[in-house]
mmCIF file of C-alpha atoms in Angstrom:
data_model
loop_
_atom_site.group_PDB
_atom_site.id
_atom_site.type_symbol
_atom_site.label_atom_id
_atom_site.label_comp_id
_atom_site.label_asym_id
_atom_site.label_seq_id
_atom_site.Cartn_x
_atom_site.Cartn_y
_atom_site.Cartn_z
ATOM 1 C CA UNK A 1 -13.006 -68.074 -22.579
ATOM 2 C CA UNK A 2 -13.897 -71.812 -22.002
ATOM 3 C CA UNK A 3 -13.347 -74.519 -24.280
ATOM 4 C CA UNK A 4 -13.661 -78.267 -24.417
ATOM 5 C CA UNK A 5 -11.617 -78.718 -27.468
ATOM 6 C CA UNK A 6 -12.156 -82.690 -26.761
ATOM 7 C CA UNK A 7 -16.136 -81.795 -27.997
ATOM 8 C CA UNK A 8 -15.295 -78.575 -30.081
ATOM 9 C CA UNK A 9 -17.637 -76.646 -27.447
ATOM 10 C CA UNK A 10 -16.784 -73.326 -26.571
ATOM 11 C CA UNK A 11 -18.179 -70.454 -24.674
ATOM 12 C CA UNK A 12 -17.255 -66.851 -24.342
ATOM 13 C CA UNK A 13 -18.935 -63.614 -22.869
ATOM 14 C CA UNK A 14 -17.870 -61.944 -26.238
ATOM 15 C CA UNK A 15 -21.283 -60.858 -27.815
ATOM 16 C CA UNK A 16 -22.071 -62.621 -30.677
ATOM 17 C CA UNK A 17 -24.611 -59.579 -32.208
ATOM 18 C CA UNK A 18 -23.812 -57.708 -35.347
ATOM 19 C CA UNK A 19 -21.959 -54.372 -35.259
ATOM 20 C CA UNK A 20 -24.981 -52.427 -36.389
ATOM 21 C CA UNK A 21 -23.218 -49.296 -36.235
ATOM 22 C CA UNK A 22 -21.021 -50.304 -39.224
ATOM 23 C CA UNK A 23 -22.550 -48.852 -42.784
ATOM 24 C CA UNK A 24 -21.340 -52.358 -44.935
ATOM 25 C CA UNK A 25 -23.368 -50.865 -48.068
ATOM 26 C CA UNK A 26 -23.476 -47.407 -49.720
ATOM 27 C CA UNK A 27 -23.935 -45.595 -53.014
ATOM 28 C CA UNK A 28 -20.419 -45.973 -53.319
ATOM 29 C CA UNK A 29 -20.875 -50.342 -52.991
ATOM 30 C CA UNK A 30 -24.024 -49.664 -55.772
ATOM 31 C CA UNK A 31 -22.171 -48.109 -58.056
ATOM 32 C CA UNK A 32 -19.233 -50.463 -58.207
ATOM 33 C CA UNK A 33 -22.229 -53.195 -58.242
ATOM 34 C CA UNK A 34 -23.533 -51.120 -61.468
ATOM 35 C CA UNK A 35 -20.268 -51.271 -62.853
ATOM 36 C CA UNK A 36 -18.503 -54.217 -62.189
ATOM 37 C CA UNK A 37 -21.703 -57.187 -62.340
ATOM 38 C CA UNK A 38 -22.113 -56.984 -66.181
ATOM 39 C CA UNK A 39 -18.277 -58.025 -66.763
ATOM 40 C CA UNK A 40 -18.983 -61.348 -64.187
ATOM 41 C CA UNK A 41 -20.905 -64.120 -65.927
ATOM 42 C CA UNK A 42 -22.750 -67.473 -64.526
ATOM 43 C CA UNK A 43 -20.428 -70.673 -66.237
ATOM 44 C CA UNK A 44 -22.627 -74.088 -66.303
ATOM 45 C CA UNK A 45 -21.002 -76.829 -67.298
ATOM 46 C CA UNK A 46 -22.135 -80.836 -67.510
ATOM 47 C CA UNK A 47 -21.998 -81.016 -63.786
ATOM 48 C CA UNK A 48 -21.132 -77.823 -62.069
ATOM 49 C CA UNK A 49 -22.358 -73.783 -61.989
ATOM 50 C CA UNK A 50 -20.143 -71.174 -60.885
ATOM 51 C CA UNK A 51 -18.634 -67.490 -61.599
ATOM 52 C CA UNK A 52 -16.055 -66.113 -63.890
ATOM 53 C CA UNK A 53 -15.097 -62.352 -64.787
ATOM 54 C CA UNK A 54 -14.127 -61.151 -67.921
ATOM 55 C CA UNK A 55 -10.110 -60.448 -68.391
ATOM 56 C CA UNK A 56 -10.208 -59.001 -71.672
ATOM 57 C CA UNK A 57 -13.502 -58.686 -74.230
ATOM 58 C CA UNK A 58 -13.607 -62.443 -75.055
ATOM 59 C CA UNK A 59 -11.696 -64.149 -72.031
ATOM 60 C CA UNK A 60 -13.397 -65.196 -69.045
ATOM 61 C CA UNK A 61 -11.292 -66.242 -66.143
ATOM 62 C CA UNK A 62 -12.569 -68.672 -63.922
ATOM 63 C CA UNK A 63 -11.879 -71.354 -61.693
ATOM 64 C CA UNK A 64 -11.021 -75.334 -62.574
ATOM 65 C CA UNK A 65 -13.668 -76.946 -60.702
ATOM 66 C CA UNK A 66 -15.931 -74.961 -62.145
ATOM 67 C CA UNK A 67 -15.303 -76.276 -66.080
ATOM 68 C CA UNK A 68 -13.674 -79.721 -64.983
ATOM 69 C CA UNK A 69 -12.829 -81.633 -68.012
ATOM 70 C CA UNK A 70 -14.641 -80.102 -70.257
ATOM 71 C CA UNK A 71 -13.750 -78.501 -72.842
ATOM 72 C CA UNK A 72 -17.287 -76.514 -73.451
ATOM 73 C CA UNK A 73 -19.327 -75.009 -71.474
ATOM 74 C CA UNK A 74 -22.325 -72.264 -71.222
ATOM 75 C CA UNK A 75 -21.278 -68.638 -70.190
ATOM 76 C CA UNK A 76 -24.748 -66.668 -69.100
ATOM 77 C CA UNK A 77 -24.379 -63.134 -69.090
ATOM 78 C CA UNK A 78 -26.005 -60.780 -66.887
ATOM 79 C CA UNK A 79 -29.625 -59.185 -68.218
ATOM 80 C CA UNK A 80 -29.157 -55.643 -68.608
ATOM 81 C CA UNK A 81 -32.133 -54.651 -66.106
ATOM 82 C CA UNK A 82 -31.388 -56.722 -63.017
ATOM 83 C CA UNK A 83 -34.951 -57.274 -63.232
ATOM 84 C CA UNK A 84 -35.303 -58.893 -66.566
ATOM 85 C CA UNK A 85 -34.702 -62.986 -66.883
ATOM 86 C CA UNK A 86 -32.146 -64.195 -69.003
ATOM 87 C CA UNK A 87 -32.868 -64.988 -72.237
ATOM 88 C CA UNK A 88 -31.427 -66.887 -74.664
ATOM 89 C CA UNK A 89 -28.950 -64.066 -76.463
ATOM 90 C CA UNK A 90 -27.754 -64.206 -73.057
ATOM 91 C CA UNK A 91 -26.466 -67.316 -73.193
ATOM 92 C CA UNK A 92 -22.956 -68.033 -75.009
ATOM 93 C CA UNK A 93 -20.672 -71.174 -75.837
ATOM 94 C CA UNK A 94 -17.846 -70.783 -74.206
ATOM 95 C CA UNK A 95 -14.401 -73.210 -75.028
ATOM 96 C CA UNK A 96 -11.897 -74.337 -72.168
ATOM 97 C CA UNK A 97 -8.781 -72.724 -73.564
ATOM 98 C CA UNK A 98 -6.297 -73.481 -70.698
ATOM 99 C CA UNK A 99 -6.360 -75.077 -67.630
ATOM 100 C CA UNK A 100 -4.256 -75.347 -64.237
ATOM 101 C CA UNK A 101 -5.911 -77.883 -61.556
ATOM 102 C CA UNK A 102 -3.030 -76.709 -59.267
ATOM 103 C CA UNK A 103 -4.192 -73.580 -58.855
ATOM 104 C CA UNK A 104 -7.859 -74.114 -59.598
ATOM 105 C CA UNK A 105 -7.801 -72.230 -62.795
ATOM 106 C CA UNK A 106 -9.584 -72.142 -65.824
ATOM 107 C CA UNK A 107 -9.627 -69.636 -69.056
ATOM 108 C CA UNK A 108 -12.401 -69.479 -71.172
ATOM 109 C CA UNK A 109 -12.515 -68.071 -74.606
ATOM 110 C CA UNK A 110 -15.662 -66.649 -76.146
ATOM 111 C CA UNK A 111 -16.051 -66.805 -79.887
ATOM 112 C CA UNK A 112 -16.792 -63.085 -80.375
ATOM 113 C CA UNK A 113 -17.138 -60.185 -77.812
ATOM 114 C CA UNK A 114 -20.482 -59.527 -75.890
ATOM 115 C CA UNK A 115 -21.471 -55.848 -76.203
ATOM 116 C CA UNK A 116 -21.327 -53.770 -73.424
ATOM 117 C CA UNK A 117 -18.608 -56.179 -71.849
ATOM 118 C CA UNK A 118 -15.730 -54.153 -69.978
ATOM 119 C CA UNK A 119 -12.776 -56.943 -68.692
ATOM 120 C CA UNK A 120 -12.469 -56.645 -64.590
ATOM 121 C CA UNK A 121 -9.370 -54.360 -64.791
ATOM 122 C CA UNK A 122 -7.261 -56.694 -62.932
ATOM 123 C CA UNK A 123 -5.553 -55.148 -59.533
ATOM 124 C CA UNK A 124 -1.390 -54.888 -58.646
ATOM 125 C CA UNK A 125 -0.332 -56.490 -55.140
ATOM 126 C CA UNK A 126 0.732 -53.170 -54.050
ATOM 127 C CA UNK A 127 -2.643 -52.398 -54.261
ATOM 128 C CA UNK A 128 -3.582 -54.937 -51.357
ATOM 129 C CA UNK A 129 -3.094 -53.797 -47.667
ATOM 130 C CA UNK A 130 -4.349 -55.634 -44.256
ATOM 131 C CA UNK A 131 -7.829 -54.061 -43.614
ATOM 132 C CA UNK A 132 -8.953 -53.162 -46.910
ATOM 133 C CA UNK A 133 -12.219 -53.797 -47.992
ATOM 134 C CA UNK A 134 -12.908 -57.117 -50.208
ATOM 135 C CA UNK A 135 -15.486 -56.703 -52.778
ATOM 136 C CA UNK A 136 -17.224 -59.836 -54.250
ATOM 137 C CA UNK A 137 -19.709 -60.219 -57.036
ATOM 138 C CA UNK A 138 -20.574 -63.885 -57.640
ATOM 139 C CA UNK A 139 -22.903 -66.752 -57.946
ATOM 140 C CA UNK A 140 -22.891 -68.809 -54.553
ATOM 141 C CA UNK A 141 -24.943 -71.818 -54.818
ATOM 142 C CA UNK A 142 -26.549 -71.120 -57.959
ATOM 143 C CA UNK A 143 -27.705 -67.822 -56.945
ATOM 144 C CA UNK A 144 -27.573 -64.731 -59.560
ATOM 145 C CA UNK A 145 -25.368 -61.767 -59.289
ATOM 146 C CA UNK A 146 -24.944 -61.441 -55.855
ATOM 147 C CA UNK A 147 -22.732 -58.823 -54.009
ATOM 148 C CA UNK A 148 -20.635 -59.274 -50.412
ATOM 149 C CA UNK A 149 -18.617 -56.599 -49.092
ATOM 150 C CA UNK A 150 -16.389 -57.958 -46.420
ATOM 151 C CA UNK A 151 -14.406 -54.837 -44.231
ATOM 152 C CA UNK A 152 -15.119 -52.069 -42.240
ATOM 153 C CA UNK A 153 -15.375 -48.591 -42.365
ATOM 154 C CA UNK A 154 -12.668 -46.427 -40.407
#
């Protein structure tokens, strides 16, 4: 490997192709898609979009810099039919309950409890191990329910 670091140029004879032999979707990755996306909602506030996941039926967990100061903001919940647009039952108030800027943290509280809502059962750290898959189900720039695996079959 060559590098300049003086220009941030390097070069390598490493191939820089996809592993297409790696299966980075299943019915396995659908399914948790199925089950997991309607507990993850879209926040908006005054000046920022971004994800949050439901921690128990009226609790949305989130992160500081997506709520900022505020201390309401709109919580969009996924249309049952991935096809369908969201409508306006879809759309909730949601109230800044507690926030920690430290560790970019926010809790929302909903009012009452959307139906069909399960809270994102929330994992241990024995759970985690180097080379396990990570699973995320989001809304990167602005975009709706969107899933990224990130791992590899063995």
């Amino acid at each position: 490997r060559n590098c300049d670091w003086s220009s941030d140029v390097c070069s390598s004879d490493l191939s820089l192709q996809p592993d297409v032999s790696v299966n980075v979707r299943g019915a396995r990755d659908a399914a948790l898609f199925r089950l997991v996306s309607p507990s993850v909602v879209l926040i908006q506030s005054k000046n920022s979009l971004g994800s949050g996941s439901f921690i128990s039926p009226t609790q949305i967990l989130t992160n500081w810099h997506v709520v900022g100061n505020n201390s309401d903001v709109a919580v969009i919940l996924k249309p049952a039919k991935d096809a369908d647009r969201i409508s306006k039952t879809d759309i909730r108030r949601g109230k800044v309950v507690k926030i920690d800027q430290v560790v970019d943290l926010a809790l929302i509280e909903l009012m009452e409890a959307p139906v069909g809502r399960q809270p994102i059962k929330l994992g241990d750290i024995s759970d985690i191990s180097v080379g396990a898959d990570v699973h995320a189900i989001g809304h990167p720039h602005g975009e709706a329910w969107t899933y990224t695996k990130i791992g590899r079959d063995v």
